[in-house]
Short mmCIF file of C-alpha atoms in Angstrom, two decimals:
data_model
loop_
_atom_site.label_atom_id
_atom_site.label_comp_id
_atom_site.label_asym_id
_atom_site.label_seq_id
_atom_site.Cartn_x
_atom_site.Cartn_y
_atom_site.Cartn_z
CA UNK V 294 46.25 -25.80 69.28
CA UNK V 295 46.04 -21.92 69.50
CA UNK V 296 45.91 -21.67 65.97
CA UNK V 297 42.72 -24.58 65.08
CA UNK V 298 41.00 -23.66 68.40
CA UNK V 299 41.12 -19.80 68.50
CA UNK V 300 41.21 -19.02 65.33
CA UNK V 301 38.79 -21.27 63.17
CA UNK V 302 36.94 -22.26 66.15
CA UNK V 303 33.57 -21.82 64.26
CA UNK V 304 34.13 -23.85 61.56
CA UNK V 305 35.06 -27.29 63.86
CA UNK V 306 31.60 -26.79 65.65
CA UNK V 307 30.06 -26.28 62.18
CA UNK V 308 31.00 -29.49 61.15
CA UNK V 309 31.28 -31.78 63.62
CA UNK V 310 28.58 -30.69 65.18
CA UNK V 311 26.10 -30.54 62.51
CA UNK V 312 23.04 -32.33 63.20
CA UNK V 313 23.04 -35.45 61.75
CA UNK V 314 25.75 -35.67 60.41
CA UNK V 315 27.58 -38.82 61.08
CA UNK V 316 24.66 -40.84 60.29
CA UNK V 317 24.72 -38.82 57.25
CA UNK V 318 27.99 -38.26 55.94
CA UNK V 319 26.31 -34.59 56.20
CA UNK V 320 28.93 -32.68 54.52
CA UNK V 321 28.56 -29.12 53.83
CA UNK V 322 30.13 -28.91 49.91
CA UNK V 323 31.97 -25.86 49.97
CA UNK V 324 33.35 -25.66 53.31
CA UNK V 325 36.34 -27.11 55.08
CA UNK V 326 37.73 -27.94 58.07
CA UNK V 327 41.30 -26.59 59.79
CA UNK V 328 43.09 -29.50 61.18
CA UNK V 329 46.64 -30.37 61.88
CA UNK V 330 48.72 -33.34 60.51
CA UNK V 331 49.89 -35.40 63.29
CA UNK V 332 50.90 -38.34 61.23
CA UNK V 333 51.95 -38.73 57.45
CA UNK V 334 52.74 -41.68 55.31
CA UNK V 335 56.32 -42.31 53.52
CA UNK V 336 54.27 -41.58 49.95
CA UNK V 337 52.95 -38.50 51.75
CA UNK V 338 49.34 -39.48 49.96
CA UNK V 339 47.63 -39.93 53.27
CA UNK V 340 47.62 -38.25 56.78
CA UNK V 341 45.85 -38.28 60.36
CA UNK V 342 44.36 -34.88 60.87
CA UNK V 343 44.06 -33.86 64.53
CA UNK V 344 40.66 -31.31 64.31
CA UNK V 345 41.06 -30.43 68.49
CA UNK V 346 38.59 -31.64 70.85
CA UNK V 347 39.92 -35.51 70.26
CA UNK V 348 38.51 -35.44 67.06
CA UNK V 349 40.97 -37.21 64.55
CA UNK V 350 40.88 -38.32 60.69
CA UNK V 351 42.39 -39.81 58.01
CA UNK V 352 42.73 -37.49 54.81
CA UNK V 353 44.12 -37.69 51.64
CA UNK V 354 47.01 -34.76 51.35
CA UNK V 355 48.02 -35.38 47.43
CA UNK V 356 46.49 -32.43 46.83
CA UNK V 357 49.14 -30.11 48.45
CA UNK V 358 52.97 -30.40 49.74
CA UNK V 359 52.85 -31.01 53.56
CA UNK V 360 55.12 -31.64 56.56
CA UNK V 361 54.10 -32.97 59.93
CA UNK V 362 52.86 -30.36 62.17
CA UNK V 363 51.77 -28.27 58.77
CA UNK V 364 47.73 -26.71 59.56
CA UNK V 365 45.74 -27.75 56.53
CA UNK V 366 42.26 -27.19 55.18
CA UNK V 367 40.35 -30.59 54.86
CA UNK V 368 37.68 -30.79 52.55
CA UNK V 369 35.73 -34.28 51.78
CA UNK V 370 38.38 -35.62 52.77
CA UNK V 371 41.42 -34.24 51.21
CA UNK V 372 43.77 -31.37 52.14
CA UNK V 373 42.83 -28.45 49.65
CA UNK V 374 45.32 -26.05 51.01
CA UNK V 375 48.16 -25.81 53.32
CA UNK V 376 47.11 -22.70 55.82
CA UNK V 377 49.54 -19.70 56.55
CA UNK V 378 50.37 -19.76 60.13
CA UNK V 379 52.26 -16.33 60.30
CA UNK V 380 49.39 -14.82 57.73
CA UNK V 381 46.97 -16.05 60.53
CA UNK V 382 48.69 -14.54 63.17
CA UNK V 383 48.94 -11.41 61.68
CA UNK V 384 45.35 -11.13 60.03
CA UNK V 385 44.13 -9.28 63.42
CA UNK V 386 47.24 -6.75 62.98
CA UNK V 387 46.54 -5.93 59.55
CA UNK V 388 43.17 -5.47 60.04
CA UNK V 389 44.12 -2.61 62.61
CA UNK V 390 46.68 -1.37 60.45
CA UNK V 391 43.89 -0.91 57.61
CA UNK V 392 41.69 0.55 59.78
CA UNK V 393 43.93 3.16 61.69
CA UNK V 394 45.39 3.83 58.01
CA UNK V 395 42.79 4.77 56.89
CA UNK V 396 42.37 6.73 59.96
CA UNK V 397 45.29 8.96 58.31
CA UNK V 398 44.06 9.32 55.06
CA UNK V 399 40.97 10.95 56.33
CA UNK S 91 45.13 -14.52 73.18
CA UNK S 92 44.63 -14.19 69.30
CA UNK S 93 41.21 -14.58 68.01
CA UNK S 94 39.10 -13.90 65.08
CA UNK S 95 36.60 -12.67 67.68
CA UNK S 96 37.56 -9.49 68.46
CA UNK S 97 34.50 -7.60 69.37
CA UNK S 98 35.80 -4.07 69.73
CA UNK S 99 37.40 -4.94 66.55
CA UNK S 100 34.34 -5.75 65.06
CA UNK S 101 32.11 -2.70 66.48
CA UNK S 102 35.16 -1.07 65.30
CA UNK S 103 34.63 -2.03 61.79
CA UNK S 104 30.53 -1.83 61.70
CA UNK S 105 30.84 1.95 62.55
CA UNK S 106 33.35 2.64 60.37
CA UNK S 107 30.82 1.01 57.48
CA UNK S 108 27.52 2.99 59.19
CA UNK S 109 29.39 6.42 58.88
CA UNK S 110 29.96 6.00 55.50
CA UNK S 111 25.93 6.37 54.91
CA UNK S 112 26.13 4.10 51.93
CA UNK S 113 23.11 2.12 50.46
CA UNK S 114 24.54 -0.73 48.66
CA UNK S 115 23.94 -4.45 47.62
CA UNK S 116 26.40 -6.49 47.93
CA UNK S 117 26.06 -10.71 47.07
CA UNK S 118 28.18 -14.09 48.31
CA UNK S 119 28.16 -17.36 46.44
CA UNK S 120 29.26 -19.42 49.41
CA UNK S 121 26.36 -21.19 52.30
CA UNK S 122 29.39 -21.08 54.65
CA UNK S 123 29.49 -16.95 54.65
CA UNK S 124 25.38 -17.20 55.12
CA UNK S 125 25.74 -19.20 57.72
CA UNK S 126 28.11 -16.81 59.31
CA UNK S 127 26.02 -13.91 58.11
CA UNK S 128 22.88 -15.53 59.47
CA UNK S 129 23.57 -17.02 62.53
CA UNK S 130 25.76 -14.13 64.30
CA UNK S 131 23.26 -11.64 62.98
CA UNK S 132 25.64 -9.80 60.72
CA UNK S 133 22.97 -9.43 58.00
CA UNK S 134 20.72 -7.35 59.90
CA UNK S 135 23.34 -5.53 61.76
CA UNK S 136 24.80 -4.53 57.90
CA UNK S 137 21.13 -3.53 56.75
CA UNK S 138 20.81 -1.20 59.44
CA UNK S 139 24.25 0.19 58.06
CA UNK S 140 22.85 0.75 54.51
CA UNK S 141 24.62 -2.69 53.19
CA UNK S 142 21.93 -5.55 52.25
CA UNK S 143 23.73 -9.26 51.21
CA UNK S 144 22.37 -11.85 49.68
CA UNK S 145 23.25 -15.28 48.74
CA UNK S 146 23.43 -16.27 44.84
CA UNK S 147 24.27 -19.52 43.45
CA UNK S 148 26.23 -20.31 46.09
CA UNK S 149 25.38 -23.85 47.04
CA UNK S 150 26.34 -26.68 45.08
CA UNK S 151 23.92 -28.88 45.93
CA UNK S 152 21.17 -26.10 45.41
CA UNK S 153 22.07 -25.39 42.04
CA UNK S 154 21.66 -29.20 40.98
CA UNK S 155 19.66 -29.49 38.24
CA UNK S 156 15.93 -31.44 38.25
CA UNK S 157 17.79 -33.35 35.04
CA UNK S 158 20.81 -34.27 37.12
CA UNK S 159 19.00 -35.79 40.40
CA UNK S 160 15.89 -37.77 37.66
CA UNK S 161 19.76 -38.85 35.85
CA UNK S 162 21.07 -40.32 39.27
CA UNK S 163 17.10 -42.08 39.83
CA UNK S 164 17.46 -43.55 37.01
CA UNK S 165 20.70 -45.05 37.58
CA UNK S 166 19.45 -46.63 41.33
CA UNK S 167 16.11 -47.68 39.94
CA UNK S 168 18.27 -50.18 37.32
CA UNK S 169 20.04 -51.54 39.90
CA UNK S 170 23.21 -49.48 40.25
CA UNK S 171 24.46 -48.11 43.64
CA UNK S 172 24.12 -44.62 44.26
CA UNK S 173 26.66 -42.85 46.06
CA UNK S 174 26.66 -39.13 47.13
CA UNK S 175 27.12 -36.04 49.96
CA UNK S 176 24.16 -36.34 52.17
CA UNK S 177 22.24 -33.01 51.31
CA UNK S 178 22.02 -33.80 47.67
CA UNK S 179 20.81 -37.42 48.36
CA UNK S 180 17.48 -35.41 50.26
CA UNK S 181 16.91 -32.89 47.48
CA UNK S 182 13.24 -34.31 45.73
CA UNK S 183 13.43 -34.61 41.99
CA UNK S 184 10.32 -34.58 39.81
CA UNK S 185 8.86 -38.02 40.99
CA UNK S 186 11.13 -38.84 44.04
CA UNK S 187 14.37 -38.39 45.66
CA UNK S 188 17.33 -40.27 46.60
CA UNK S 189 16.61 -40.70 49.36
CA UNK S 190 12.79 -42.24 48.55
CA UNK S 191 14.14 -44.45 46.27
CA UNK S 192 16.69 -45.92 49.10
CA UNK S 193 13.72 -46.04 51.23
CA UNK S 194 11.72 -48.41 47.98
CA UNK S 195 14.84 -50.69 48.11
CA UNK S 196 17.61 -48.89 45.86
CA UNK S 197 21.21 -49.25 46.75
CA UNK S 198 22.02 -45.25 47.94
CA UNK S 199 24.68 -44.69 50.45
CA UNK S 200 25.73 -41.21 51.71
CA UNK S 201 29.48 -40.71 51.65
CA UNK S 202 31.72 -38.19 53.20
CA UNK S 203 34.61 -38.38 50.34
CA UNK S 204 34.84 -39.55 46.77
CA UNK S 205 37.22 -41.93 48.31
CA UNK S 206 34.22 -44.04 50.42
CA UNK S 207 32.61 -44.45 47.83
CA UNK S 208 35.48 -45.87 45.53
CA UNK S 209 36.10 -47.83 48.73
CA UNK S 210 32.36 -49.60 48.11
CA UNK S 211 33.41 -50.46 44.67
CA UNK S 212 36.75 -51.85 45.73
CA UNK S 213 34.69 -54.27 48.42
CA UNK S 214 31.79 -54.85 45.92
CA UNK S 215 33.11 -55.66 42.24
CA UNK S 216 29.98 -57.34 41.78
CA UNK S 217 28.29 -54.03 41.68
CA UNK S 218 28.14 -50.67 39.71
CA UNK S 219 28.93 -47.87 41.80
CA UNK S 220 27.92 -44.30 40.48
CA UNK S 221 29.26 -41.28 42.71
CA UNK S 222 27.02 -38.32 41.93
CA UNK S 223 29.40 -35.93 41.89
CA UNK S 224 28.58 -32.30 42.97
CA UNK S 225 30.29 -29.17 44.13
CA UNK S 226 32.64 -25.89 42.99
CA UNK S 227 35.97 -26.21 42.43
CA UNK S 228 36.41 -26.83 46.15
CA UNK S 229 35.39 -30.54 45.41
CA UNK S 230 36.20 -30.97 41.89
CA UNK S 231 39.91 -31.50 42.94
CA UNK S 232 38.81 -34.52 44.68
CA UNK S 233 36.92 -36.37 41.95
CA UNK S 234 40.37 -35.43 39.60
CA UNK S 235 42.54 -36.88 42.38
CA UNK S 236 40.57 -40.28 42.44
CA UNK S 237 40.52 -40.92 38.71
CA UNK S 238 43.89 -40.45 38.30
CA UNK S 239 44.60 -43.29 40.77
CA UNK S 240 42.83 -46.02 38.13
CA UNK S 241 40.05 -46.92 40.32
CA UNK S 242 38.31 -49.90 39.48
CA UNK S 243 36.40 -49.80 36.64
CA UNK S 244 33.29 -51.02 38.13
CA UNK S 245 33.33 -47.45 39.72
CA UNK S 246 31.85 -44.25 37.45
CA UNK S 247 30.95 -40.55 38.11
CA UNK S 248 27.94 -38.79 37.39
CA UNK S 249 29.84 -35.14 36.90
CA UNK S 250 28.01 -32.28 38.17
CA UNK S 251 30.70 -30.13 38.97
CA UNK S 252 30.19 -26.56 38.41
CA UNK S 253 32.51 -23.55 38.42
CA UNK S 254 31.98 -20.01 40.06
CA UNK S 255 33.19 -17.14 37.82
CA UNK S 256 30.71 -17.92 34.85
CA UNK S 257 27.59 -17.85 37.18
CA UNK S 258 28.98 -14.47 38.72
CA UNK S 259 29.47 -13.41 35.38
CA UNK S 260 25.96 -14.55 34.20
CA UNK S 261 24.50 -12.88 37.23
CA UNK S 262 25.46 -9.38 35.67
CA UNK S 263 24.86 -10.23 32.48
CA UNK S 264 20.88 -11.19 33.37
CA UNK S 265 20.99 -7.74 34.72
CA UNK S 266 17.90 -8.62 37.46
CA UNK S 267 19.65 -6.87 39.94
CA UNK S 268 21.85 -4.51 40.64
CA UNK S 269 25.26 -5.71 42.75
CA UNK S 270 27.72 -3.05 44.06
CA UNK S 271 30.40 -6.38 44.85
CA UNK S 272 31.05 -9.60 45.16
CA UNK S 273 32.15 -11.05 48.31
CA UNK S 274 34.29 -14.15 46.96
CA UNK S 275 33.94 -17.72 48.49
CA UNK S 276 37.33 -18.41 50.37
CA UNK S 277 37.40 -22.20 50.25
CA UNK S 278 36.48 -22.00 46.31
CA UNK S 279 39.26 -19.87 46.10
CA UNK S 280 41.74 -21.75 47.89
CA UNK S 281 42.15 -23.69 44.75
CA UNK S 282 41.92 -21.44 41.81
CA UNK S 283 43.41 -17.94 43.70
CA UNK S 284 42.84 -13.85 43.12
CA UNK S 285 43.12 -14.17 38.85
CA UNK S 286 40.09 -15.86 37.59
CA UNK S 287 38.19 -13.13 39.38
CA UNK S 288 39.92 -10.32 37.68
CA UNK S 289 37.96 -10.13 34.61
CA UNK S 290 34.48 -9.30 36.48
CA UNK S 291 36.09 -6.26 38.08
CA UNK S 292 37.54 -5.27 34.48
CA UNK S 293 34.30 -5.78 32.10
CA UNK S 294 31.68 -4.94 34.92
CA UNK S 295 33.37 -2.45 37.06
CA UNK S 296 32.23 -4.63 40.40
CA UNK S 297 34.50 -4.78 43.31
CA UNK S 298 35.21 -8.31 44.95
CA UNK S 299 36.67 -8.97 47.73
CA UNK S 300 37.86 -13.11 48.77
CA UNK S 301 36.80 -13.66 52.16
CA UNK S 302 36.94 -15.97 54.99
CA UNK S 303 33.93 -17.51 56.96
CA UNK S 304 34.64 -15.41 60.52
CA UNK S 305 32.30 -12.87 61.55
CA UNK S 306 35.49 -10.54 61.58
CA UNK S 307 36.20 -11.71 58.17
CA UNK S 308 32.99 -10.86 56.57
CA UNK S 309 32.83 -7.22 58.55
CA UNK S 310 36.00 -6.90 56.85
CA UNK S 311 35.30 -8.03 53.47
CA UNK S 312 32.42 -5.71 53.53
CA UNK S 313 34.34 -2.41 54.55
CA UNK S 314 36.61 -3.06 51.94
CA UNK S 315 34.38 -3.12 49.03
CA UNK S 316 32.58 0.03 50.58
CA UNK S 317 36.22 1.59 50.93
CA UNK S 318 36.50 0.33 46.99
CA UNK S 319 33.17 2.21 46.21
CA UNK S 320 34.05 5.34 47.97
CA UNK S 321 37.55 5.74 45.91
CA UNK S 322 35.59 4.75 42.88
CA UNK S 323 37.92 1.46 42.24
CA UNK S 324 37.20 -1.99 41.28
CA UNK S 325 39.04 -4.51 41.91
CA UNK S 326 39.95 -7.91 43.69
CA UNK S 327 40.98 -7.84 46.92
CA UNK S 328 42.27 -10.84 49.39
CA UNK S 329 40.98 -10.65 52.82
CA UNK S 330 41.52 -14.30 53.32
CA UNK S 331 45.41 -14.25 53.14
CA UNK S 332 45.94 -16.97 55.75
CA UNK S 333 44.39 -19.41 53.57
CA UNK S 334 44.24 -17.91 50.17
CA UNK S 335 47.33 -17.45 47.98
CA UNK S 336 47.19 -15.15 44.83
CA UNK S 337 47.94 -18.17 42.25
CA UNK S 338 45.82 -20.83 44.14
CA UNK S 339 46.68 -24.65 44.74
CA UNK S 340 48.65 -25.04 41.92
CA UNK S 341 48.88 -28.90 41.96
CA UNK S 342 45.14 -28.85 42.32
CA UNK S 343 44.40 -26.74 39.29
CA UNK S 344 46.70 -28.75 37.06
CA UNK S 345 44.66 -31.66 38.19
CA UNK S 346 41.93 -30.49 37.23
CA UNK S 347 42.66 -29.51 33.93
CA UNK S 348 44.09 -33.26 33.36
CA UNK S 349 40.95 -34.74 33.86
CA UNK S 350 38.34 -32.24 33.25
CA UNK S 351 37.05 -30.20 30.62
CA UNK S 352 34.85 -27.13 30.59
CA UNK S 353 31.07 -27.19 29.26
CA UNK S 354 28.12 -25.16 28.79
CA UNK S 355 26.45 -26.15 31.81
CA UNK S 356 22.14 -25.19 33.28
CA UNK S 357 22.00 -24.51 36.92
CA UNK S 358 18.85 -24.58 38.86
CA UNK S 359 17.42 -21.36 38.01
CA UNK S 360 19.24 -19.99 35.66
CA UNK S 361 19.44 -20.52 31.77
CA UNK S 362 22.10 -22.23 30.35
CA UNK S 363 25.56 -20.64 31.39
CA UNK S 364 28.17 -20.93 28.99
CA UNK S 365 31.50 -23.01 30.50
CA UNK S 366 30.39 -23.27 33.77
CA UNK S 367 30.45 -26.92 34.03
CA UNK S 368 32.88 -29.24 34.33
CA UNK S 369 32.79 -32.40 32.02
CA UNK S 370 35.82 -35.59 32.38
CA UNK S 371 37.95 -35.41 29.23
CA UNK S 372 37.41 -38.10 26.43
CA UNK S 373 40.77 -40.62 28.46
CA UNK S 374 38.57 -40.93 31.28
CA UNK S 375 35.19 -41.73 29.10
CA UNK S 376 35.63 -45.21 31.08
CA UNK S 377 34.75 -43.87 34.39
CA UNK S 378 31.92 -41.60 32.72
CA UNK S 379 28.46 -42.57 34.02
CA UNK S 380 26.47 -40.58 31.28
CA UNK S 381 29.05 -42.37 28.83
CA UNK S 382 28.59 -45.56 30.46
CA UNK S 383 24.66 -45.94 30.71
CA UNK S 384 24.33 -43.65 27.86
CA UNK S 385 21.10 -46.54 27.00
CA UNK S 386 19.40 -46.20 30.54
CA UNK S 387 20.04 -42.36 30.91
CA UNK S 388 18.00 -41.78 26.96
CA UNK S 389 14.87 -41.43 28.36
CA UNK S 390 16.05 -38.35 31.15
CA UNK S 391 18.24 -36.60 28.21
CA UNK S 392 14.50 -36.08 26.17
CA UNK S 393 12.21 -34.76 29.34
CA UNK S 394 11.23 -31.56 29.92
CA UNK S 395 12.18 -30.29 33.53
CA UNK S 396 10.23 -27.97 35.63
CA UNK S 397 11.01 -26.80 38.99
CA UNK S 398 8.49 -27.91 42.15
CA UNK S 399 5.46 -25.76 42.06
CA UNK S 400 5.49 -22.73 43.85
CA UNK S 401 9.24 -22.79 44.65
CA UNK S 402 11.07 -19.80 44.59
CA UNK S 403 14.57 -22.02 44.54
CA UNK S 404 15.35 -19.86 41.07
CA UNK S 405 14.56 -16.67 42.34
CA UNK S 406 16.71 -17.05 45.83
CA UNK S 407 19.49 -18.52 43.74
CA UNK S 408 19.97 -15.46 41.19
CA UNK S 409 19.79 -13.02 44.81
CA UNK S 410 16.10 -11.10 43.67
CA UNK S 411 14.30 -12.35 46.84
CA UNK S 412 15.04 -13.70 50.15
CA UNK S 413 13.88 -16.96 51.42
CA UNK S 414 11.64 -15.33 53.84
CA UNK S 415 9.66 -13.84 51.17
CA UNK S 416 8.47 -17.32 49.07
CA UNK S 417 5.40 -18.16 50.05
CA UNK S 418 6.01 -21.36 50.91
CA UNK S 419 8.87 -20.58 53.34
CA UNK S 420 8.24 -22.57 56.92
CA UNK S 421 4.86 -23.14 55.60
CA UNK S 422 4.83 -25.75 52.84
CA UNK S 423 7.91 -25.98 53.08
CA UNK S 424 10.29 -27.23 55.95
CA UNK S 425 13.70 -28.73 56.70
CA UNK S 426 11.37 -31.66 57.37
CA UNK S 427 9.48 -31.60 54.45
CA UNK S 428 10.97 -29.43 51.80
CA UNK S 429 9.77 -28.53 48.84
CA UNK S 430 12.84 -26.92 46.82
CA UNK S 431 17.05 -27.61 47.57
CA UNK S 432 17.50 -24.25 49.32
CA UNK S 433 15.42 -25.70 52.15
CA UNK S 434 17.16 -29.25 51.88
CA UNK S 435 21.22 -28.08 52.07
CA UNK S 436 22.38 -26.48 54.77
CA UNK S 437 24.34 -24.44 52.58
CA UNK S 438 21.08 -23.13 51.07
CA UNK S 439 19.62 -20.09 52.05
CA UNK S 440 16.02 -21.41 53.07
CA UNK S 441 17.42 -23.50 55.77
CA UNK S 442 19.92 -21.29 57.01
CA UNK S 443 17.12 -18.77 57.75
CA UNK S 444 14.86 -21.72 58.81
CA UNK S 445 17.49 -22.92 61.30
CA UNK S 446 18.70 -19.68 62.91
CA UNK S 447 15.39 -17.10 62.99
CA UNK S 448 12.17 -19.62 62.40
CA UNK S 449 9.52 -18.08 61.54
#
């Protein structure tokens, strides 16, 4: 779970740590969660999300075109977007290569 | 092992942005960047580097019309159930709140999806259920979804779904402040991609960059717009590539345009902004709450609003103060006891700098 744990690490404690928030359905509107899909149904409308920790849940995925194993981005509930695991990976690289380019230019 | 927590990385990047001896103002519409902003300490770290951000309308729940919350009071006071995300069900109207009214008897129930609460219709036909439905188009997807599944009709929607490039748009246009780029809200943009962004940088000349909700990703975001400003471009750039694709969620946006319709839309604080709301096309006029009690929501559709008094909500929302400077800010107004939505969401600003610095 490199990928949920390292990467997005701040967003699981955002929200499933959030104060009240299973009394409260406390959902933060505009952000979601990075989860994997460790279960999908034949119609591929529904899916158990595996967040890390043990934390597991039931979203709908007719929103995007998944696989088992994909990383998506859950959001009240439903997958709004499949993420890019090789993008991910390479977000730190690019971010030196941008840097140090710019270290050229100068 | 790979993280988004790189903190040579990050000094890295601050340094980079202090040499450049800029003085800029830069503004997010998302509570998820202030949050990051906030509680790692980025904002003052950037000030110190000549780079001051601020949160506009980003908060869906913040930028909820008075009219829209007295609209869903209404609705529980005659006997229908009340469904909604749990911030907006705290946020005090003119005479009460959600919330209040659950607490006088009312049927309101805090949901985590769209889906729970077409769940309570399914288990009570007996009842009317009304989902108040609220947020960018990071939600907006999911109301779309449900209707197109035929849920049962004792199940409506009180739309209040708002879209982000108008608002951006009417922030320039209002000209109260000057903004040297947008940083973009990632999850929003998830859905709709790079291109609805495009015409800000075109007719305003403002550089935007899409970014994700790491502190790395926000030092990022923020070097590249001052890296825009120095070479005198504007344009939109993707920091968020690992979740952001240049078209969007295709299937999503198609969606959306099935069931929904843009409309001239008011947002807390702001004068009417033209197609920045979201209203559900004439096919789905049966699942339409303002359709449907069109009698019992007459008398909301003639009042005169006003906001809370002495709330600065408006003025926090269009980015011309911070929350720290309202008066009423951990004074009058609380988590606990607060006075305007900023201080309710914890998307909105007031809370955020409530939570993380006090007083």
């Amino acid at each position: 779970m490199w990928f949920s744990s390292a990467v997005f690490s701040s967003c699981i404690s955002l929200k499933f740590s959030s104060k009240d928030n299973e009394e409260d359905g406390g959902l933060v509107v505009c952000l979601a969660i990075p989860g994997k899909i460790i279960e999908l149904d034949k119609k591929k409308q529904n899916a158990t999300v595996d967040y890390g920790s043990g934390t597991k849940r039931k979203a709908n995925v007719s929103l995007v075109q998944v696989k088992l194993g994909d990383y998506v981005l859950v959001h009240a509930g439903f997958a709004i977007q499949v993420l890019d695991e090789k993008e991910a990976q390479e977000t730190l690289a690019l971010f030196r290569e941008m840097l140090s380019l710019q270290d050229g230019d100068r | 092992m790979f993280s988004l927590r790189d903190k040579h990385l990050a000094d890295e990047i601050v340094s980079r942005i202090a040499q450049e001896r800029v003085h800029l103002r830069f503004m997010h519409v998302c509570g998820t960047h202030q949050d990051t902003l906030v509680k790692h300490g980025l904002d003052t770290l950037l000030q110190r580097c000549g780079v001051v951000i601020g949160q506009g309308p980003g908060c869906p729940v913040c930028v909820t019309t008075p009219r829209e919350i007295e609209e869903a009071i209404v609705l529980a006071s005659k006997g229908r159930t009340i469904a909604s995300f749990g911030d907006m069900i705290r946020v005090p109207g003119v005479r009460s709140s959600l919330q209040l009214m659950k607490t006088e008897g009312c049927d309101v129930r805090t949901v985590y999806s769209i889906e729970d609460a077409v769940s309570l219709a399914e288990k009570q036909p007996e009842k009317e259920v009304v989902f108040m439905a609220v947020g960018f188009e990071t939600t907006s997807p999911t109301t779309a979804s449900v209707l197109l599944q035929n849920p049962p009709l004792n199940f409506s929607v009180l739309c209040c779904h708002r879209v982000i490039p108008p608002a951006l748009q009417a922030i320039l246009e209002m000209g109260e402040i000057k903004i040297d780029g947008f940083i973009e809200p990632g999850h929003v943009s998830t859905i709709i991609g790079v291109h609805p962004y495009e015409f800000i940088s075109e007719q305003y000349h403002v550089p935007q960059v899409i970014a994700g909700f790491e502190p790395l990703d926000l030092l990022m975001a923020v070097w590249m717009l001052v890296q825009q400003i120095q070479q005198g471009k504007s344009i939109v750039e993707n920091e968020y590539t690992r979740a952001v694709k240049p078209q969007g969620n295709q299937k999503a946006q198609e969606i959306l345009s099935q069931v929904f319709e843009p409309e001239d839309m008011k947002w807390r604080g702001f004068p009417m902004i033209p197609q920045s709301g979201l209203r559900l096309r004439k096919k789905y006029e049966a699942y339409d709450a303002r359709k449907k009690y069109e009698d019992d929501l007459r008398s909301v559709e003639k009042e005169v609003f006003s906001e809370p008094t002495g709330c600065l909500c408006g003025e926090v929302l269009r980015g011309l103060i911070s929350s720290r400077h309202c008066p009423l800010f951990g004074h009058e107004c609380t988590p606990q006891n607060p006075i305007g939505p900023c201080m309710v969401s914890s998307e909105g600003s007031c809370q955020i700098e409530y939570l993380y610095t006090k007083k």
